Amino acid sequence: MSLDISSIVSRYLNSCKLYEVLPNTAVLSQLYKASMQEKVQKRSTLVVPLDELEDDDMLPLVDILLNVHLFTVDAVDILSTSKAVVNQESIVSLMRAVNSTLRIVDLQDTLFRKDILWDLFQGGLNCQLLKLRSTEIQKLNMIGSFMQLHTLNLDFCSSLTGLEKDCFTCMPKLMRLSMCGTRIADLWTTREALSRLHSLTELRFQNCICCKDTGPCLASSNGADSPASVGKLFINQDSLNDSADRVSNHFGGILSSDPSFVAISGRVDFQLEVSFGDLHVEGRDDCPEYINLKLRDTSVVSKMYLTCHPSPICYEKHYREYLIASLPHLRVLDNFPVKKLDREMANTVFSQYYEYLPYKRRQKENVASVLHMRETGRGNAYHNKSSRIKEAVSCRKSPHFYSRSLCAAKLGSSASPSLHTMSNISNNIKEGSESLRPRQFEYHPTNPSLMAFGTLDGEVVVVNHDAGNIFSYIPLFGVTNSILGLCWLNKNPSKLLAGSDSGSLRLYDINDTLQKAKGSCSSCSPVVFDKFEHLTSLHVNSTDDQFLTSGYSKKVAIYDICSGKRLHLFSDMHQEPINVAKFAHHSPNLLVTSSFDRDVKLWDLRQTPNQPCYTTSSSRGNVMVCFSPDDLYLLVSAVDNEVKQLLSVDGRLQTDFGIASTGSAHNYTRSYYMNGRDYVISGSSDESIVRICCAQTGRRLRDYYLEDRIWESPILVQSLRSDPFRHFHMAVLASYVRPSSKRDIIKVNLLETGQYGDEDSKREDFSSSYVHGG
């Protein structure tokens, strides 16, 4: 039989005597309130006010709470309404002592240390509602047991950038989740983590201006059947101003405290955003100038609302539709109800703009099942649906059907790709602490294991990136010149052409090596090439008899590879510098140029190149252009994420990939084909994101965010290439933001989940870098 609460008071007083401390008046007051509540309501809740406790009060309190189950206390709430001064280890001990009786834990005003949070997240809690605010949480990884938790509030955890894949696996009852005012930006990893929450019905990354919890906004719900009230939200001017000030102060504090946030989010400016339908402000028809009023698509969301404290994820294109389509049990998003029409339209938008899995696979499959189907010659789940039997049989006739199914199965089960950095391979070249600084790189055209990269100091290194060793080291020019151009010959793939920013050009045979004390050193071809000043790119034609150069000028030069003679020097092909020029893969006389004058031009050397075959334009300066492997298309990348695919025959637009711009004039975007010409990978110099899109439809497959896990800072994408021999493999030329502007090449395998060891090993191997993406 349980003892009444008055017995707790006696035990508490005795415990205070035992530990030789005075009873805390706030604790006695809460015990008295619980006693009165029990008499009136036949139920009692004991509130523990952390902000009124001191360290001396903790031992007696823990003592009585260890046996709280023996008394008629139905629930214990641990609250902090201001900054608590109690020892943090004691707070954790207090929560652990309560155990199954714990109901609410509100620690929004307690600044926990990182190690305390780690212990809390690893060990779990038995509470039903947890509110936590901390600047020490970067990656949420609550893998401990939270079996009774139904509400989790992480609002204003302003350092929180992402969710680990398994962070919600031990929360089977979680129904309500709030993460307003965080730095979470990635739709894909967020979806992957939230998909583990099968009970989740209410979610928000921004809140309605009049709502404190995650439920549907009463202002938007009341009068739903009244036509006069549909789409209208009445709010006075003071509330509107107050909301704007809170949003401004929140993001202003984040941006001023950590400039790297711009790199993480890919934005240089956060405008205050208010979503609305037919908004009416009492007393006036206009709104303050500093509030950005944005009308959402009313065909998807039936009524609009005012939001504040948005996390960066809210600014992603089709954010609301993406989450609604991805979370079938969701009933409320950002305090706005998800109705049948909303879900139908969200599914339509998702299928139009996103790929759930590669190659139009509609559901995740087990790798073993795909292998079994390949061995038995059977199809997938389509064979159970008679309407799709012919489609499945037709697909199985394709030689790529099973390999693509395997890719889809592997990518679908990989939340965060594995990656390896090349620095470990190249660091043994130089003495002391000096390391190689890559500036340009290219995969070998016929040997899957080889890759060449040029450095900022004028070296060229050929590495066996599979075995992890140096194949050839070329101290190129003897002076400090950055290698900006590298190209393997096609028919003579042992030869490598390199060019520096000083205009020097060299041709090397990597098989013609001399053994040196510090490795192997390739010798230079006797052919001498005239310099091309301000070089930024070079490229060899399909027959290996000519190559072209372009650079920070309006000129393009054509060279004879065998003699070294400069055959042509074309001037004024563009109005501004020609950053990249490329030959076609299969025609030795066709080339394309891209310039910062916004034009892309196709040229035929069989004609006098006074006039291009055609000219097409971007809205911003072009960073680069390349042909698809079969030369059917041109992939054009302009400044700040303007990426388009054109028909190479006439320059007509085939696909606009619709990547959001950041507003930065220095966000240099580069894009390449992957898996033949099935997909496009794109990255930009001011962002830490690699985007993967279907080349034919433009649908987004994934976004992957690169981050240094040791320094918890973004890794910026300077360039990237797809592996020509392995599907969904790529390499990224990365620039680290902290602790210094370190450069490295990171190999990324999207089909394999990354594994990370202890912190010491992370500092020494590839796992000190991290990619997250769903």
PDB file of C-alpha atoms in Angstrom, residues 540-722:
ATOM      1  CA  VAL A 540      42.271  17.010 -75.577  1.00  0.00           C
ATOM      2  CA  ASN A 541      40.127  16.060 -78.570  1.00  0.00           C
ATOM      3  CA  SER A 542      38.856  12.544 -79.235  1.00  0.00           C
ATOM      4  CA  THR A 543      41.678  11.580 -81.625  1.00  0.00           C
ATOM      5  CA  ASP A 544      44.527  12.794 -79.381  1.00  0.00           C
ATOM      6  CA  ASP A 545      46.061  14.963 -82.113  1.00  0.00           C
ATOM      7  CA  GLN A 546      44.999  18.364 -80.800  1.00  0.00           C
ATOM      8  CA  PHE A 547      44.158  20.085 -77.536  1.00  0.00           C
ATOM      9  CA  LEU A 548      42.687  23.465 -76.689  1.00  0.00           C
ATOM     10  CA  THR A 549      43.321  25.977 -73.922  1.00  0.00           C
ATOM     11  CA  SER A 550      41.235  28.801 -72.526  1.00  0.00           C
ATOM     12  CA  GLY A 551      41.652  31.113 -69.593  1.00  0.00           C
ATOM     13  CA  TYR A 552      41.142  34.481 -68.044  1.00  0.00           C
ATOM     14  CA  SER A 553      41.060  36.114 -71.465  1.00  0.00           C
ATOM     15  CA  LYS A 554      38.849  36.194 -74.550  1.00  0.00           C
ATOM     16  CA  LYS A 555      41.133  33.800 -76.442  1.00  0.00           C
ATOM     17  CA  VAL A 556      41.158  30.083 -77.244  1.00  0.00           C
ATOM     18  CA  ALA A 557      44.272  28.337 -78.569  1.00  0.00           C
ATOM     19  CA  ILE A 558      44.492  25.046 -80.494  1.00  0.00           C
ATOM     20  CA  TYR A 559      47.758  23.043 -80.257  1.00  0.00           C
ATOM     21  CA  ASP A 560      49.165  20.091 -82.149  1.00  0.00           C
ATOM     22  CA  ILE A 561      50.072  17.473 -79.550  1.00  0.00           C
ATOM     23  CA  CYS A 562      52.789  15.723 -81.559  1.00  0.00           C
ATOM     24  CA  SER A 563      54.742  18.799 -82.701  1.00  0.00           C
ATOM     25  CA  GLY A 564      53.803  21.200 -79.919  1.00  0.00           C
ATOM     26  CA  LYS A 565      52.965  23.847 -82.507  1.00  0.00           C
ATOM     27  CA  ARG A 566      50.154  26.274 -81.792  1.00  0.00           C
ATOM     28  CA  LEU A 567      47.828  25.853 -84.786  1.00  0.00           C
ATOM     29  CA  HIS A 568      45.276  28.565 -84.022  1.00  0.00           C
ATOM     30  CA  LEU A 569      44.805  31.463 -81.634  1.00  0.00           C
ATOM     31  CA  PHE A 570      41.235  32.677 -81.764  1.00  0.00           C
ATOM     32  CA  SER A 571      40.620  36.123 -80.269  1.00  0.00           C
ATOM     33  CA  ASP A 572      37.423  37.803 -79.069  1.00  0.00           C
ATOM     34  CA  MET A 573      35.337  34.643 -79.133  1.00  0.00           C
ATOM     35  CA  HIS A 574      33.461  36.127 -76.169  1.00  0.00           C
ATOM     36  CA  GLN A 575      33.048  39.505 -74.527  1.00  0.00           C
ATOM     37  CA  GLU A 576      34.502  38.331 -71.205  1.00  0.00           C
ATOM     38  CA  PRO A 577      36.972  35.610 -70.049  1.00  0.00           C
ATOM     39  CA  ILE A 578      36.387  32.042 -71.243  1.00  0.00           C
ATOM     40  CA  ASN A 579      36.707  29.991 -68.079  1.00  0.00           C
ATOM     41  CA  VAL A 580      36.170  26.539 -69.639  1.00  0.00           C
ATOM     42  CA  ALA A 581      36.253  25.161 -73.198  1.00  0.00           C
ATOM     43  CA  LYS A 582      35.717  21.494 -74.108  1.00  0.00           C
ATOM     44  CA  PHE A 583      35.995  19.261 -77.160  1.00  0.00           C
ATOM     45  CA  ALA A 584      33.189  16.831 -77.924  1.00  0.00           C
ATOM     46  CA  HIS A 585      33.820  13.222 -76.869  1.00  0.00           C
ATOM     47  CA  HIS A 586      33.272  11.732 -80.327  1.00  0.00           C
ATOM     48  CA  SER A 587      33.902  14.518 -82.833  1.00  0.00           C
ATOM     49  CA  PRO A 588      37.473  15.926 -82.926  1.00  0.00           C
ATOM     50  CA  ASN A 589      36.370  19.172 -84.581  1.00  0.00           C
ATOM     51  CA  LEU A 590      33.477  20.262 -82.351  1.00  0.00           C
ATOM     52  CA  LEU A 591      34.128  22.346 -79.269  1.00  0.00           C
ATOM     53  CA  VAL A 592      32.076  24.400 -76.861  1.00  0.00           C
ATOM     54  CA  THR A 593      33.070  27.515 -74.923  1.00  0.00           C
ATOM     55  CA  SER A 594      31.538  29.025 -71.797  1.00  0.00           C
ATOM     56  CA  SER A 595      32.207  32.557 -70.621  1.00  0.00           C
ATOM     57  CA  PHE A 596      31.437  34.942 -67.841  1.00  0.00           C
ATOM     58  CA  ASP A 597      29.685  37.067 -70.491  1.00  0.00           C
ATOM     59  CA  ARG A 598      26.783  34.601 -69.898  1.00  0.00           C
ATOM     60  CA  ASP A 599      27.065  33.008 -73.355  1.00  0.00           C
ATOM     61  CA  VAL A 600      27.736  29.401 -74.347  1.00  0.00           C
ATOM     62  CA  LYS A 601      28.860  28.867 -77.946  1.00  0.00           C
ATOM     63  CA  LEU A 602      29.344  25.768 -80.074  1.00  0.00           C
ATOM     64  CA  TRP A 603      32.117  25.889 -82.700  1.00  0.00           C
ATOM     65  CA  ASP A 604      33.153  23.675 -85.639  1.00  0.00           C
ATOM     66  CA  LEU A 605      36.875  23.830 -86.526  1.00  0.00           C
ATOM     67  CA  ARG A 606      36.068  22.674 -90.047  1.00  0.00           C
ATOM     68  CA  GLN A 607      34.532  26.094 -90.561  1.00  0.00           C
ATOM     69  CA  THR A 608      36.291  29.404 -90.046  1.00  0.00           C
ATOM     70  CA  PRO A 609      35.405  30.111 -86.412  1.00  0.00           C
ATOM     71  CA  ASN A 610      34.333  33.682 -86.982  1.00  0.00           C
ATOM     72  CA  GLN A 611      30.778  32.656 -86.229  1.00  0.00           C
ATOM     73  CA  PRO A 612      29.665  29.940 -83.810  1.00  0.00           C
ATOM     74  CA  CYS A 613      27.217  27.245 -84.841  1.00  0.00           C
ATOM     75  CA  TYR A 614      24.900  28.760 -82.274  1.00  0.00           C
ATOM     76  CA  THR A 615      24.916  30.853 -79.107  1.00  0.00           C
ATOM     77  CA  THR A 616      22.799  30.305 -76.020  1.00  0.00           C
ATOM     78  CA  SER A 617      22.775  32.390 -72.844  1.00  0.00           C
ATOM     79  CA  SER A 618      22.462  31.990 -69.094  1.00  0.00           C
ATOM     80  CA  SER A 619      21.137  34.630 -66.710  1.00  0.00           C
ATOM     81  CA  ARG A 620      24.499  34.798 -64.915  1.00  0.00           C
ATOM     82  CA  GLY A 621      28.126  34.280 -65.841  1.00  0.00           C
ATOM     83  CA  ASN A 622      28.991  30.736 -66.933  1.00  0.00           C
ATOM     84  CA  VAL A 623      31.522  28.845 -64.821  1.00  0.00           C
ATOM     85  CA  MET A 624      31.783  25.737 -67.001  1.00  0.00           C
ATOM     86  CA  VAL A 625      30.237  23.536 -69.668  1.00  0.00           C
ATOM     87  CA  CYS A 626      30.714  19.881 -70.667  1.00  0.00           C
ATOM     88  CA  PHE A 627      29.315  17.407 -73.177  1.00  0.00           C
ATOM     89  CA  SER A 628      27.366  14.353 -72.080  1.00  0.00           C
ATOM     90  CA  PRO A 629      29.283  11.092 -72.679  1.00  0.00           C
ATOM     91  CA  ASP A 630      27.345  10.511 -75.914  1.00  0.00           C
ATOM     92  CA  ASP A 631      27.572  14.196 -76.988  1.00  0.00           C
ATOM     93  CA  LEU A 632      23.773  14.508 -77.178  1.00  0.00           C
ATOM     94  CA  TYR A 633      23.630  17.171 -74.484  1.00  0.00           C
ATOM     95  CA  LEU A 634      25.528  20.093 -73.004  1.00  0.00           C
ATOM     96  CA  LEU A 635      25.578  20.605 -69.244  1.00  0.00           C
ATOM     97  CA  VAL A 636      25.967  24.307 -68.433  1.00  0.00           C
ATOM     98  CA  SER A 637      26.775  25.637 -64.939  1.00  0.00           C
ATOM     99  CA  ALA A 638      26.490  29.354 -64.248  1.00  0.00           C
ATOM    100  CA  VAL A 639      27.273  31.323 -61.099  1.00  0.00           C
ATOM    101  CA  ASP A 640      25.113  30.594 -58.049  1.00  0.00           C
ATOM    102  CA  ASN A 641      23.445  27.281 -58.915  1.00  0.00           C
ATOM    103  CA  GLU A 642      22.074  27.989 -62.372  1.00  0.00           C
ATOM    104  CA  VAL A 643      22.405  24.524 -63.930  1.00  0.00           C
ATOM    105  CA  LYS A 644      20.796  23.606 -67.252  1.00  0.00           C
ATOM    106  CA  GLN A 645      20.993  20.805 -69.789  1.00  0.00           C
ATOM    107  CA  LEU A 646      20.829  21.795 -73.470  1.00  0.00           C
ATOM    108  CA  LEU A 647      20.461  19.827 -76.662  1.00  0.00           C
ATOM    109  CA  SER A 648      23.906  19.972 -78.227  1.00  0.00           C
ATOM    110  CA  VAL A 649      22.526  19.987 -81.768  1.00  0.00           C
ATOM    111  CA  ASP A 650      20.941  23.427 -81.461  1.00  0.00           C
ATOM    112  CA  GLY A 651      21.285  24.639 -77.864  1.00  0.00           C
ATOM    113  CA  ARG A 652      17.615  24.315 -76.947  1.00  0.00           C
ATOM    114  CA  LEU A 653      16.813  23.904 -73.254  1.00  0.00           C
ATOM    115  CA  GLN A 654      16.135  20.291 -72.323  1.00  0.00           C
ATOM    116  CA  THR A 655      16.227  20.417 -68.492  1.00  0.00           C
ATOM    117  CA  ASP A 656      16.377  23.239 -65.968  1.00  0.00           C
ATOM    118  CA  PHE A 657      17.383  21.699 -62.646  1.00  0.00           C
ATOM    119  CA  GLY A 658      15.833  24.513 -60.615  1.00  0.00           C
ATOM    120  CA  ILE A 659      18.494  24.703 -57.884  1.00  0.00           C
ATOM    121  CA  ALA A 660      17.875  27.594 -55.522  1.00  0.00           C
ATOM    122  CA  SER A 661      20.331  30.477 -55.671  1.00  0.00           C
ATOM    123  CA  THR A 662      22.018  31.905 -52.574  1.00  0.00           C
ATOM    124  CA  GLY A 663      22.346  35.502 -53.744  1.00  0.00           C
ATOM    125  CA  SER A 664      26.149  35.325 -53.839  1.00  0.00           C
ATOM    126  CA  ALA A 665      27.982  36.548 -56.948  1.00  0.00           C
ATOM    127  CA  HIS A 666      31.001  34.453 -55.901  1.00  0.00           C
ATOM    128  CA  ASN A 667      29.198  31.122 -55.542  1.00  0.00           C
ATOM    129  CA  TYR A 668      30.896  29.325 -58.436  1.00  0.00           C
ATOM    130  CA  THR A 669      28.904  26.273 -59.486  1.00  0.00           C
ATOM    131  CA  ARG A 670      30.303  23.181 -61.227  1.00  0.00           C
ATOM    132  CA  SER A 671      28.309  20.215 -62.509  1.00  0.00           C
ATOM    133  CA  TYR A 672      29.150  16.885 -64.145  1.00  0.00           C
ATOM    134  CA  TYR A 673      27.383  13.782 -65.372  1.00  0.00           C
ATOM    135  CA  MET A 674      27.270  10.628 -63.248  1.00  0.00           C
ATOM    136  CA  ASN A 675      26.418   7.015 -64.195  1.00  0.00           C
ATOM    137  CA  GLY A 676      26.933   7.781 -67.851  1.00  0.00           C
ATOM    138  CA  ARG A 677      24.404  10.517 -68.432  1.00  0.00           C
ATOM    139  CA  ASP A 678      21.712   9.196 -66.065  1.00  0.00           C
ATOM    140  CA  TYR A 679      22.367  11.705 -63.275  1.00  0.00           C
ATOM    141  CA  VAL A 680      23.964  15.090 -62.695  1.00  0.00           C
ATOM    142  CA  ILE A 681      26.045  16.037 -59.654  1.00  0.00           C
ATOM    143  CA  SER A 682      26.421  19.697 -58.781  1.00  0.00           C
ATOM    144  CA  GLY A 683      28.310  21.664 -56.128  1.00  0.00           C
ATOM    145  CA  SER A 684      29.188  25.297 -55.476  1.00  0.00           C
ATOM    146  CA  SER A 685      32.212  26.976 -53.945  1.00  0.00           C
ATOM    147  CA  ASP A 686      30.323  28.833 -51.178  1.00  0.00           C
ATOM    148  CA  GLU A 687      28.242  25.819 -50.142  1.00  0.00           C
ATOM    149  CA  SER A 688      28.827  22.479 -48.471  1.00  0.00           C
ATOM    150  CA  ILE A 689      26.184  20.651 -50.516  1.00  0.00           C
ATOM    151  CA  VAL A 690      26.467  18.116 -53.315  1.00  0.00           C
ATOM    152  CA  ARG A 691      23.196  17.851 -55.207  1.00  0.00           C
ATOM    153  CA  ILE A 692      22.193  14.843 -57.309  1.00  0.00           C
ATOM    154  CA  CYS A 693      19.488  15.197 -59.968  1.00  0.00           C
ATOM    155  CA  CYS A 694      18.058  12.969 -62.663  1.00  0.00           C
ATOM    156  CA  ALA A 695      19.516  14.238 -65.932  1.00  0.00           C
ATOM    157  CA  GLN A 696      16.387  13.595 -67.967  1.00  0.00           C
ATOM    158  CA  THR A 697      13.633  14.789 -65.637  1.00  0.00           C
ATOM    159  CA  GLY A 698      15.520  17.240 -63.415  1.00  0.00           C
ATOM    160  CA  ARG A 699      14.061  15.577 -60.317  1.00  0.00           C
ATOM    161  CA  ARG A 700      16.218  15.827 -57.201  1.00  0.00           C
ATOM    162  CA  LEU A 701      17.417  12.481 -55.885  1.00  0.00           C
ATOM    163  CA  ARG A 702      19.457  13.629 -52.899  1.00  0.00           C
ATOM    164  CA  ASP A 703      21.340  16.516 -51.337  1.00  0.00           C
ATOM    165  CA  TYR A 704      24.450  15.581 -49.363  1.00  0.00           C
ATOM    166  CA  TYR A 705      25.958  17.995 -46.846  1.00  0.00           C
ATOM    167  CA  LEU A 706      29.700  17.775 -46.198  1.00  0.00           C
ATOM    168  CA  GLU A 707      30.965  18.530 -42.712  1.00  0.00           C
ATOM    169  CA  ASP A 708      34.154  18.216 -40.698  1.00  0.00           C
ATOM    170  CA  ARG A 709      33.002  16.240 -37.661  1.00  0.00           C
ATOM    171  CA  ILE A 710      36.011  17.126 -35.563  1.00  0.00           C
ATOM    172  CA  TRP A 711      35.661  20.899 -35.903  1.00  0.00           C
ATOM    173  CA  GLU A 712      31.920  20.705 -36.609  1.00  0.00           C
ATOM    174  CA  SER A 713      32.269  23.087 -39.518  1.00  0.00           C
ATOM    175  CA  PRO A 714      31.207  22.862 -43.169  1.00  0.00           C
ATOM    176  CA  ILE A 715      33.400  21.651 -46.001  1.00  0.00           C
ATOM    177  CA  LEU A 716      32.994  23.783 -49.135  1.00  0.00           C
ATOM    178  CA  VAL A 717      32.748  22.163 -52.576  1.00  0.00           C
ATOM    179  CA  GLN A 718      35.373  23.607 -54.921  1.00  0.00           C
ATOM    180  CA  SER A 719      34.923  21.011 -57.673  1.00  0.00           C
ATOM    181  CA  LEU A 720      33.765  17.436 -58.151  1.00  0.00           C
ATOM    182  CA  ARG A 721      33.856  14.487 -60.581  1.00  0.00           C
ATOM    183  CA  SER A 722      31.887  11.284 -60.879  1.00  0.00           C
TER     184      SER A 722
END
